[in-house]
Coordinates of C-alpha atoms in Angstrom, one line a residue:
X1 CA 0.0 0.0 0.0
X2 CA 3.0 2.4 0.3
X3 CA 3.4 1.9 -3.6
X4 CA 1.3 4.8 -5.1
X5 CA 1.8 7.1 -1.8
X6 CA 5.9 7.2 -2.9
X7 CA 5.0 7.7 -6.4
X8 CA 2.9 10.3 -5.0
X9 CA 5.6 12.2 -3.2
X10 CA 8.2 11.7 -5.9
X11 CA 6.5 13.6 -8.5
X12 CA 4.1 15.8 -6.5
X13 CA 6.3 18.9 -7.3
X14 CA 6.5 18.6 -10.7
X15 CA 2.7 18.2 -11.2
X16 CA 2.3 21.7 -8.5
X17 CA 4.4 23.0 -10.8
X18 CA 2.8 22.4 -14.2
X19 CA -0.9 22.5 -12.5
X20 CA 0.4 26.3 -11.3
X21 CA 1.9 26.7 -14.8
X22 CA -1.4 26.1 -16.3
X23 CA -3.4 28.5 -14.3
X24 CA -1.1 31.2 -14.7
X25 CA -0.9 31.2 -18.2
X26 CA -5.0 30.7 -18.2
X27 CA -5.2 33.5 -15.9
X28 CA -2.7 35.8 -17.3
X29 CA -4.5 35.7 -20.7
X30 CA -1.9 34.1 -22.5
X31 CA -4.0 31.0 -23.2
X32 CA -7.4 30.7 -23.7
X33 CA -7.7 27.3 -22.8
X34 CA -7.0 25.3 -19.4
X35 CA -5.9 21.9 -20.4
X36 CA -5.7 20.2 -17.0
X37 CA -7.1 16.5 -18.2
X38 CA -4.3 15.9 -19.9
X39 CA -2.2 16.9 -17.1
X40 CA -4.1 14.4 -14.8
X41 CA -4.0 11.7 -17.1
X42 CA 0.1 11.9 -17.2
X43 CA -0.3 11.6 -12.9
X44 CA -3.1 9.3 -12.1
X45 CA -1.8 8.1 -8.5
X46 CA -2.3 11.5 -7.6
X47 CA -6.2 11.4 -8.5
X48 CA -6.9 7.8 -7.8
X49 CA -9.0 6.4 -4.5
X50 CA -6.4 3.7 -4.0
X51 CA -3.9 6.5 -3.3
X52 CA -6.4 8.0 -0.7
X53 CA -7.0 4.3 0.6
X54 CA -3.4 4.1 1.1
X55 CA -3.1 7.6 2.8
X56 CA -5.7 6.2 5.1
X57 CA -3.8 3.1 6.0
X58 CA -0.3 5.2 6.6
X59 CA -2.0 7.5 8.7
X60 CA -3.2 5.1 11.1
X61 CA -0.1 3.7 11.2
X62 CA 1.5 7.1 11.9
X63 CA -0.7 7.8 14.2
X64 CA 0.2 4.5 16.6
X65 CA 4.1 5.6 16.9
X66 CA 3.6 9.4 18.1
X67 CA 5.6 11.0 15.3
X68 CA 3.7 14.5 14.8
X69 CA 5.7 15.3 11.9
X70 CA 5.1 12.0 9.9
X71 CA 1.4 12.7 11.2
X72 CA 0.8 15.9 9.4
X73 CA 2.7 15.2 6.0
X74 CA 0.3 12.4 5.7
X75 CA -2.6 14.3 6.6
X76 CA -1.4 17.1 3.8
X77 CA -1.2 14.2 1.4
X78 CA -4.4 12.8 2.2
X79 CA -6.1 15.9 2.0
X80 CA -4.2 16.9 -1.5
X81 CA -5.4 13.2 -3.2
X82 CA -9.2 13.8 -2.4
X83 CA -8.5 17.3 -3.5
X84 CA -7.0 15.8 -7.0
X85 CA -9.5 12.9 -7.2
X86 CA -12.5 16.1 -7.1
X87 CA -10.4 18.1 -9.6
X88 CA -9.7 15.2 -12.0
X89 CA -13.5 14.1 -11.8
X90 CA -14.2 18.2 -12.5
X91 CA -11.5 18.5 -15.1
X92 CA -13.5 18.2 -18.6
X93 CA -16.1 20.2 -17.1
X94 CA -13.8 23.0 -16.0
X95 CA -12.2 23.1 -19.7
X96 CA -15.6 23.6 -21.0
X97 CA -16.4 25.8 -18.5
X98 CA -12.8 28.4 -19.5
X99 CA -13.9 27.3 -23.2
X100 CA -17.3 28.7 -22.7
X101 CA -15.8 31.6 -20.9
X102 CA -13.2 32.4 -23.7
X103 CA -15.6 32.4 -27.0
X104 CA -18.5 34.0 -25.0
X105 CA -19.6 36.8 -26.4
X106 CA -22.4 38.4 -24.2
X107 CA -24.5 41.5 -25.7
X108 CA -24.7 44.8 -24.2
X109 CA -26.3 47.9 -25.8
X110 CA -24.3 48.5 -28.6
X111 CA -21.3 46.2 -27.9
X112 CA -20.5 42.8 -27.3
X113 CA -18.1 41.8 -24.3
X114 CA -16.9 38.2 -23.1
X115 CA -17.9 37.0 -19.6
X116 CA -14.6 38.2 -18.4
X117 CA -15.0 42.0 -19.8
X118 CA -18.6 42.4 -18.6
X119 CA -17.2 40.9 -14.9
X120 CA -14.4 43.9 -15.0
X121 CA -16.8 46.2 -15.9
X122 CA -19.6 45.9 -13.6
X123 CA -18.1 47.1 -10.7
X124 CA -16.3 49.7 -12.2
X125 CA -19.3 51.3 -14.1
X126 CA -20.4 54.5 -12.9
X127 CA -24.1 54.4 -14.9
X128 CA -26.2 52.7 -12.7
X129 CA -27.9 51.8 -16.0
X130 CA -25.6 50.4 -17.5
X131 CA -24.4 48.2 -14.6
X132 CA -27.9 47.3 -14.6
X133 CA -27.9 45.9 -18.2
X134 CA -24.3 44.6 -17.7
X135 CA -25.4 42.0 -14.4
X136 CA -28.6 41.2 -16.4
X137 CA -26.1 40.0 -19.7
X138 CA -23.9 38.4 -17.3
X139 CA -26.5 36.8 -14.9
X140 CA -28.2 35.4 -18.0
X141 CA -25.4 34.3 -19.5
X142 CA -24.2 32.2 -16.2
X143 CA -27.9 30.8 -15.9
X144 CA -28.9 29.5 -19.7
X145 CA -25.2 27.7 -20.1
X146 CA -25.4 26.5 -16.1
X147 CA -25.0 23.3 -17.4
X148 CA -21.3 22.8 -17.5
X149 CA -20.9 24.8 -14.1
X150 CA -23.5 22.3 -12.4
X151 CA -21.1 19.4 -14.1
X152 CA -18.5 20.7 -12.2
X153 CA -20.0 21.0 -9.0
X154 CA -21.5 17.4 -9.1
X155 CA -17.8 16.4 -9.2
X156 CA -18.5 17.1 -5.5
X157 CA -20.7 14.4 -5.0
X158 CA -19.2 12.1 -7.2
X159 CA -16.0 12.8 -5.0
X160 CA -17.6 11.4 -2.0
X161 CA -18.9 8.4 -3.1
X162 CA -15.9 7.5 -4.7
X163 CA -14.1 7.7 -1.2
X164 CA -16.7 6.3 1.0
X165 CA -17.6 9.2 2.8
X166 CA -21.4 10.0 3.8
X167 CA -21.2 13.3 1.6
X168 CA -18.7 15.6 0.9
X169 CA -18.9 17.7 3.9
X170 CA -18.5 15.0 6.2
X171 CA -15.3 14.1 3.6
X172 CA -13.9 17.6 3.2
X173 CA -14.6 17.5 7.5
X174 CA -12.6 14.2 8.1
X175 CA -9.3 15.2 5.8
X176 CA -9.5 19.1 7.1
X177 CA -10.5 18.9 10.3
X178 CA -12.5 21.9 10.1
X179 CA -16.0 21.5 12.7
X180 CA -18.5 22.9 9.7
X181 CA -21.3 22.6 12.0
X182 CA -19.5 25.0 15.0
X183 CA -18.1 27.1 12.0
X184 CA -21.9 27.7 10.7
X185 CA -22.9 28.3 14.1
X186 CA -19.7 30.9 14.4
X187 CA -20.9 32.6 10.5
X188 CA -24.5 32.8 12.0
X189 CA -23.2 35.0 14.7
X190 CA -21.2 37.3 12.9
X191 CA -24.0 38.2 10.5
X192 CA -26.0 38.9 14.0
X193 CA -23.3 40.9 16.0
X194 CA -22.2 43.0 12.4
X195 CA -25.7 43.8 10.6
X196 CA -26.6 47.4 12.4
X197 CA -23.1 48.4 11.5
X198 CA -23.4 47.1 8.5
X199 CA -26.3 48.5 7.1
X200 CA -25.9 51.9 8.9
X201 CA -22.7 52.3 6.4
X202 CA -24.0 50.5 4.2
X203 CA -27.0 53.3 3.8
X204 CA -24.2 55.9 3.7
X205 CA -21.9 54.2 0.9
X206 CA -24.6 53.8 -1.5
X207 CA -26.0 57.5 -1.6
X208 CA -22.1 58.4 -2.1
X209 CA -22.9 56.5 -5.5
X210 CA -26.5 57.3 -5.9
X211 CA -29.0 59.7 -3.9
X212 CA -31.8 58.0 -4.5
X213 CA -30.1 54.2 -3.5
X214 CA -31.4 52.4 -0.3
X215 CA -30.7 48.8 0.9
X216 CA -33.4 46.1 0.7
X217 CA -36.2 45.7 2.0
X218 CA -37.4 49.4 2.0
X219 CA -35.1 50.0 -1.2
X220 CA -34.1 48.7 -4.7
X221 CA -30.3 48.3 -4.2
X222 CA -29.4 45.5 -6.3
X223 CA -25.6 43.5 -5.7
X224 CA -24.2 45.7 -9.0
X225 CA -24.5 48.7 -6.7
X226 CA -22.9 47.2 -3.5
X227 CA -20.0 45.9 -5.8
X228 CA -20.3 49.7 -7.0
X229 CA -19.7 51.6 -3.7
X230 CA -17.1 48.9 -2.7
X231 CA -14.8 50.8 -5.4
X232 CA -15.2 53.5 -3.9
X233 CA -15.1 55.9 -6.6
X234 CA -14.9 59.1 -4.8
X235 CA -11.8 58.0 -3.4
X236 CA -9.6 56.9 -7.1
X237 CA -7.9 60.4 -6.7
X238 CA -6.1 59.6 -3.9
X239 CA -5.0 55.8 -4.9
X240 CA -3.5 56.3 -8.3
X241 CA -2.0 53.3 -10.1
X242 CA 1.5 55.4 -10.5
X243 CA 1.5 56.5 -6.7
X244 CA 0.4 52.4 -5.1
X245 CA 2.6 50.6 -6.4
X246 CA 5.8 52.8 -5.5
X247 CA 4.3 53.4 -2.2
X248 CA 4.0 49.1 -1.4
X249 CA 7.8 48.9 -2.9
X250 CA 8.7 51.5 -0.2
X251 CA 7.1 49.6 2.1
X252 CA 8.5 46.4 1.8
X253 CA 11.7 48.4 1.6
X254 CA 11.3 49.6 5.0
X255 CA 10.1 46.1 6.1
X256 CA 13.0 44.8 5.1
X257 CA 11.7 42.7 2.7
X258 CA 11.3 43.4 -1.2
X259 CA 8.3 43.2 -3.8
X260 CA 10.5 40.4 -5.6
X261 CA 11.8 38.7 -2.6
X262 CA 15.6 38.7 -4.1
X263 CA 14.0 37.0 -7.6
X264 CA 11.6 34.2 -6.1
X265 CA 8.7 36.6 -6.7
X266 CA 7.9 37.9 -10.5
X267 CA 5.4 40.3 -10.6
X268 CA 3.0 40.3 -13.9
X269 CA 1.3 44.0 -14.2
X270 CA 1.4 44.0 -17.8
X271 CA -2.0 45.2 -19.3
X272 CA -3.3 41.6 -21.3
X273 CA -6.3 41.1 -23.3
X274 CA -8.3 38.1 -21.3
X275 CA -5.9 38.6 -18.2
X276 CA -7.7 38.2 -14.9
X277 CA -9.5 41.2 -13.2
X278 CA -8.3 40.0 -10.2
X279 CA -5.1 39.9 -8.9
X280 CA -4.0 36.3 -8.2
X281 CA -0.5 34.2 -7.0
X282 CA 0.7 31.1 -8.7
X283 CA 3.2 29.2 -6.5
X284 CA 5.0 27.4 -9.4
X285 CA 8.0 26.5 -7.4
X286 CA 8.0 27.2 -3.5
X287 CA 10.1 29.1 -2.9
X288 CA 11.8 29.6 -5.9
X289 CA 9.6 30.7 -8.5
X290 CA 6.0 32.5 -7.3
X291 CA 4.6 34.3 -9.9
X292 CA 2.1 37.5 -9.2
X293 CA -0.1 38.2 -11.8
X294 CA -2.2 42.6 -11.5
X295 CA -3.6 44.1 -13.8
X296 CA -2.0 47.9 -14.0
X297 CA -4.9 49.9 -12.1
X298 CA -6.0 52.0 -9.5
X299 CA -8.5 52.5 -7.2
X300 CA -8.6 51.3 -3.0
X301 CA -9.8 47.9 -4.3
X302 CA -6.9 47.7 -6.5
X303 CA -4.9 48.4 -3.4
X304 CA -6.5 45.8 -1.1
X305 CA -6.1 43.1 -3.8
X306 CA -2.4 43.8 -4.3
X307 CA -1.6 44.1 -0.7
X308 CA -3.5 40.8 -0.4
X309 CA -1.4 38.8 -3.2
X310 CA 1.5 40.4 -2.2
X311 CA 0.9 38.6 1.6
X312 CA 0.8 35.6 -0.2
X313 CA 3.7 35.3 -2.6
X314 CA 5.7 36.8 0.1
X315 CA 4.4 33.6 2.4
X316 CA 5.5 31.6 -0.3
X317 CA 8.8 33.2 -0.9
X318 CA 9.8 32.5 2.6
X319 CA 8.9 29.3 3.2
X320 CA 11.6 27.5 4.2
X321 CA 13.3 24.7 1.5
X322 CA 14.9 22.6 3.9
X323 CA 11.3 21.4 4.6
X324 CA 9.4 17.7 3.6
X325 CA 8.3 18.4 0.3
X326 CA 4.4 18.2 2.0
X327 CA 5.2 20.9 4.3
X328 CA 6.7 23.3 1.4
X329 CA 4.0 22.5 -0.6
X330 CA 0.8 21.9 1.0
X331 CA -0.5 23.4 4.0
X332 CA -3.7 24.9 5.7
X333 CA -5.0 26.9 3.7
X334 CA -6.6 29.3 6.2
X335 CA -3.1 29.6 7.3
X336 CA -2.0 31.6 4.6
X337 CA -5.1 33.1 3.6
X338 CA -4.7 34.6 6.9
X339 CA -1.2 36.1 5.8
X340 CA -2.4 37.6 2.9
X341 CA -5.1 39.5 5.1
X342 CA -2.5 40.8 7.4
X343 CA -0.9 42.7 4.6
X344 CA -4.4 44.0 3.1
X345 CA -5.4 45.3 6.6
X346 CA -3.1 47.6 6.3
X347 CA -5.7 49.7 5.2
X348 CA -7.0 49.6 8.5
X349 CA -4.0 51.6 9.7
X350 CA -4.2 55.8 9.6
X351 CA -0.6 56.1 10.2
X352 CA 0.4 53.4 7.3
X353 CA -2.3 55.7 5.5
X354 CA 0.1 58.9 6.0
X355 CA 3.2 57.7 5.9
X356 CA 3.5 55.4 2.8
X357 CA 0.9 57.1 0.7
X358 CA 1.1 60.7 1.8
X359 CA -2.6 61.0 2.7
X360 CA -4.0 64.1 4.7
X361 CA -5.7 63.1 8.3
X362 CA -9.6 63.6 7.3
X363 CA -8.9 61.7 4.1
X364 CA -7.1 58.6 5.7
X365 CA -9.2 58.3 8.5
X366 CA -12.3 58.4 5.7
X367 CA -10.1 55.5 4.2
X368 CA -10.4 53.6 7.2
X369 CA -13.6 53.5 7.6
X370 CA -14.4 52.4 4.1
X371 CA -11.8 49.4 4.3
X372 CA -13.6 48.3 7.3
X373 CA -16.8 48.4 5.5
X374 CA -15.3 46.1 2.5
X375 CA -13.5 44.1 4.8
X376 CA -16.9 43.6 6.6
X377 CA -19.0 43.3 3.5
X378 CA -17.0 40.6 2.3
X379 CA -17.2 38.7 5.7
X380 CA -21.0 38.6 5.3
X381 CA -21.1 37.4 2.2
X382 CA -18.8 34.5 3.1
X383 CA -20.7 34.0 6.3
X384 CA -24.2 33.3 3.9
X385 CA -22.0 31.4 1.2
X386 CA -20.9 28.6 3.9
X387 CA -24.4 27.6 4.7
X388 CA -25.8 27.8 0.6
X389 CA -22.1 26.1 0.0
X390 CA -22.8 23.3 2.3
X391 CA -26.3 22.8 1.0
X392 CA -25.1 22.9 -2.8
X393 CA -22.5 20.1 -1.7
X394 CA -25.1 17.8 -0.5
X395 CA -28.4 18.3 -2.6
X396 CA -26.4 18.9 -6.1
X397 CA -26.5 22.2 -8.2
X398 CA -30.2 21.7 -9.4
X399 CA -32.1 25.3 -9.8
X400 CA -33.5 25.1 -6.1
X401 CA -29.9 26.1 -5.1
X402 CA -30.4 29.7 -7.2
X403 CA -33.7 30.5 -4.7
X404 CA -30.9 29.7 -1.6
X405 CA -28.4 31.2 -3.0
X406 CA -30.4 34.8 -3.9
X407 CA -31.8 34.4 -0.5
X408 CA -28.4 34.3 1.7
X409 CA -27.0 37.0 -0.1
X410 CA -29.9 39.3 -0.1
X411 CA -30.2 38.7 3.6
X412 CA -26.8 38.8 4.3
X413 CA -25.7 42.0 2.2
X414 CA -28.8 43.8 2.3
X415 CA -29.1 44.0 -1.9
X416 CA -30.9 42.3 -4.2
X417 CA -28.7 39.8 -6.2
X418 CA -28.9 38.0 -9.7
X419 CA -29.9 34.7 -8.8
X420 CA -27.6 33.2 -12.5
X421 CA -24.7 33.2 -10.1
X422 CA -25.5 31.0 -7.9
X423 CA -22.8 28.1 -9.5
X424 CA -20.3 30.9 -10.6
X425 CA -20.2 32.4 -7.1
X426 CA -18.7 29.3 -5.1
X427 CA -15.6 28.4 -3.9
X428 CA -14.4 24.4 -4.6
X429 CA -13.6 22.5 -1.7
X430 CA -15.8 24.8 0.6
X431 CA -13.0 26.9 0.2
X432 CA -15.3 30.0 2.2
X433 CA -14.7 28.2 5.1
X434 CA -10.7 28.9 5.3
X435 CA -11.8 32.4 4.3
X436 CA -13.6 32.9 7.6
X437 CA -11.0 30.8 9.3
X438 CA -8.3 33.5 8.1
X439 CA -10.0 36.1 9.1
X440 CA -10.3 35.1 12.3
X441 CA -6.8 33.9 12.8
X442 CA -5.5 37.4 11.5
X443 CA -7.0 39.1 14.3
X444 CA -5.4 37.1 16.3
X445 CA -1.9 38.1 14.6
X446 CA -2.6 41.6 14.3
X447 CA -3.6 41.7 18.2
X448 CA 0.0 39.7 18.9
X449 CA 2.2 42.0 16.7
X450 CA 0.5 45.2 17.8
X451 CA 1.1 43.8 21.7
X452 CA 4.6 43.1 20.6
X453 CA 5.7 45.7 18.4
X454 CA 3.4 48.4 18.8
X455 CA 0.7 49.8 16.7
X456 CA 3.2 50.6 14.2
X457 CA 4.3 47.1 13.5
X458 CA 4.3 47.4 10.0
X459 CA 7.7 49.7 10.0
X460 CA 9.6 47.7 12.6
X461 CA 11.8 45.4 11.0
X462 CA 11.8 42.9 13.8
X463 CA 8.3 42.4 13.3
X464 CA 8.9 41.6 9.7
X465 CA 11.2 38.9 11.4
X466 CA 9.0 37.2 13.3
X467 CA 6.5 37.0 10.6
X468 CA 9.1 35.7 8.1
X469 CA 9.4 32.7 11.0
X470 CA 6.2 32.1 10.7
X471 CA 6.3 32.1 6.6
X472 CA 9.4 29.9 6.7
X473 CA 7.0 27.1 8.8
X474 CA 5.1 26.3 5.5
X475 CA 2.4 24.1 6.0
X476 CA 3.8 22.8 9.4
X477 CA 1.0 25.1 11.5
X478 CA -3.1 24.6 11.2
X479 CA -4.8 28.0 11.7
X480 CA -6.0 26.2 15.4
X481 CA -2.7 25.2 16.5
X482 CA -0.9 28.8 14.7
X483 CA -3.5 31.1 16.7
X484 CA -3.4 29.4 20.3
X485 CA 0.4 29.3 19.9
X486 CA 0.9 33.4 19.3
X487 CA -2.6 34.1 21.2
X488 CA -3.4 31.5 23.6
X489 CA -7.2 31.6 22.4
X490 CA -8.8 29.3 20.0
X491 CA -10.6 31.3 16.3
X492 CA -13.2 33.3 16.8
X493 CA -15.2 34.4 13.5
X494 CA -17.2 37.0 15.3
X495 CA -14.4 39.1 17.0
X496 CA -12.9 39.4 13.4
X497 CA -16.3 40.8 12.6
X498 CA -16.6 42.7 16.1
X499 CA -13.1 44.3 15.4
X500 CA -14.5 46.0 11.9
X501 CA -17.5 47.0 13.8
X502 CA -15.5 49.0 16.5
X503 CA -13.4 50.8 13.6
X504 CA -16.9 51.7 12.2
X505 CA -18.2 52.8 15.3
X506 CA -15.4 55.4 15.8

């Protein structure tokens, strides 16, 4: 049985390392296609239940003798090999699904956009409109071709049966670890503790957009004008493209670290035709080779998503390449999802504000508040996504889900959404879950570095030291074990929504 698990570990680098390879080049728009079933059928131990049997089997074993390190590479492995037995299941269906993507061609007053230029535009439209017409296009779009997205999804399912588990959350539960049930429980709570906050500002960020905008029930705010105000428009004078970038280089600089992390970092910010709204990290090599794929813009949200890549291929960059291949590799994702916040946060800082960007008081304390509010609107919406996400995994992606999916949003986010993205709008492998695991463990790291390097943490360089410490770990910490070690408390979702509330409340 230790047969396919060696194969496994012998050639599990190379595969990251094309699978990464792939997505970058999907994502950077230099290929239109994502050819990943041809990938999966040159490694089949890696997608195979006998693998995952045999995973089983060591860790057992591993588990007899007390050794904690042979424990947690095996229960990396066995959580990558479901994770590849899903994707491989899901891999014709996700090439139909970038095919689809890349020849759509989606109609919109007098032009015609792909699903990829109507999704850039949206939020950045300033006619409400024309947004209007532009979610309708794409919301229609994503429902009348559902077909190939719902393929995907059932991989899900499939998954699960294939292993032997009950259904898939009680699999992705058994190889994570994650409690679901506490964590829905811990989501439910948030949205209760954060929802006056959230809809006073809420009310206040959508006249800034539109006089006449109020938030559902009593008004017609649909989701195009929340993802509207989240730009916050009024604010692109102060977070120019040509002033950001320098500013985060400085920064680092200060940090003592750099943007490229002495060449194991490249940074992609050339403008692309098909590249990726959204900036995104593509560990290709860890920690040699970690690519960073922007798109050259502006904007706070521009900001916050380059601060938040940036926290990850600098996580990446660090880790340390004396480790198991497992631990350089794999990992908790909540881990470093929680990294990647630390550096967006930043925005939560006045001083950081005024020193790196040059902002005057009134304006960064303004800037503040409106991080917060993102920060907090994205929360809520991962907080509703867990429970529709959980459902979708066990009941399959029939048209039902659209109802619950409209219907957690709209009470969640106080807008009215397009109920067509209710199978574009999820995260494989319950992914939400590490988002709202992140989040809690960064306000747990932010607490520890603010209590041990002050409120200014960010331009000590010892701080950047002990966080490098962390980074060189890899996947050697779980977000439970990493925040009782620096905190000496377990995650709490609803103090990272708390926190956001009391920045609001200022």
């Amino acid at each position: 049985m230790d047969r396919p698990l060696h194969s496994v570990r012998t050639r599990l680098d190379d595969f990251l390392a094309e699978l990464a390879t792939l997505h970058y080049r999907h994502g950077a728009g230099l290929s239109p296609t994502l050819p990943v079933s041809s990938l999966y059928a040159s490694f089949p131990e890696l997608s195979s239940p006998d693998t995952f049997a045999a995973a089983n089997e060591a860790l057992a074993k591993a588990r007899t003798k007390d050794d904690p390190l042979a424990v947690r590479r095996l229960q990396l492995l066995r959580e990558l090999v479901a994770t590849q037995v899903e994707e491989a299941l899901g891999a014709r269906p996700a090439e139909a699904v970038a095919t689809l993507e890349a020849q759509s061609q989606l109609p919109v007053d007098d032009r015609t956009l792909s699903l990829a230029e109507a999704l850039d535009e949206l939020p950045r439209e300033s006619h409400r409109d024309r947004r209007t017409l532009l979610e309708r296009a794409v919301g229609n779009f994503l429902w009348e071709r559902r077909g190939p997205y719902g393929d995907r999804r059932e991989a899900a399912l499939i998954t699960a049966e294939r292993l032997g588990a009950k259904d898939y959350p009680s699999l992705r539960e058994d190889i994570t670890g994650i409690a679901y049930g506490k964590l829905v429980e811990a989501a439910a709570e948030t949205l209760r503790r954060t929802e006056d906050a959230y809809r006073d500002v809420l009310g206040y960020v959508l006249k800034k957009v539109d006089p006449q905008l109020r938030p559902f029930p009593a008004g017609e705010a649909r989701r195009h004008d929340l993802q509207h105000a989240l730009q916050a428009p009024w604010m692109f004078p102060f977070f120019r493209r040509e002033d950001t970038f320098p500013a985060v280089t400085r920064w680092l600089g200060e940090w003592d670290l750099t943007p490229n992390a002495n060449g194991r970092i490249r940074i992609d910010d050339e403008a692309r035709p098909g590249k990726a709204p959204r900036p995104f990290v593509a560990s290709v090599r860890v920690p040699d080779e970690v690519r960073l794929v922007i798109q050259p813009r502006g904007g706070m949200d521009a900001l916050a998503g380059f601060l938040h890549e940036m926290g990850h291929a600098q996580h990446r960059a660090h880790v340390s390449e004396t480790l198991p291949m497992e631990l350089r590799r794999l990992g908790d994702a909540s881990v470093t999802e929680a990294y990647a916040a630390l550096f967006e946060r930043l925005l939560l800082s006045p001083s950081w504000l005024k020193r790196y960007l040059d902002l005057p008081t009134v304006t960064a304390r303004d800037t503040v508040r409106l991080a917060a509010f993102q920060a907090l609107a994205v929360l809520r919406r991962h907080c509703a996504k867990l429970s529709y996400e959980l459902s979708l995994s066990r009941r399959g992606p029939s048209a039902e889900r659209a109802d619950e999916y409209a219907d957690g949003q709209r009470q969640a986010l106080f807008v009215e959404p397009h109920p067509g993205f209710f199978l574009h709008d999820v995260d494989p492998q319950l992914y939400t879950a590490h988002y709202l695991r992140a989040w809690a463990l960064e306000t747990r790291l932010t607490a520890r570095l603010t209590e041990r390097f002050n409120e200014d943490y960010w331009r000590n360089p010892a701080a950047a030291a002990w966080l490098r410490g962390l980074f060189a770990r890899g996947g050697t910490d779980d977000a439970e074990g990493l925040a009782t070690e620096v905190s000496g408390t377990p995650l709490a979702v609803p103090e990272a929504g708390e926190r956001l509330v009391a920045i609001l409340n200022r």
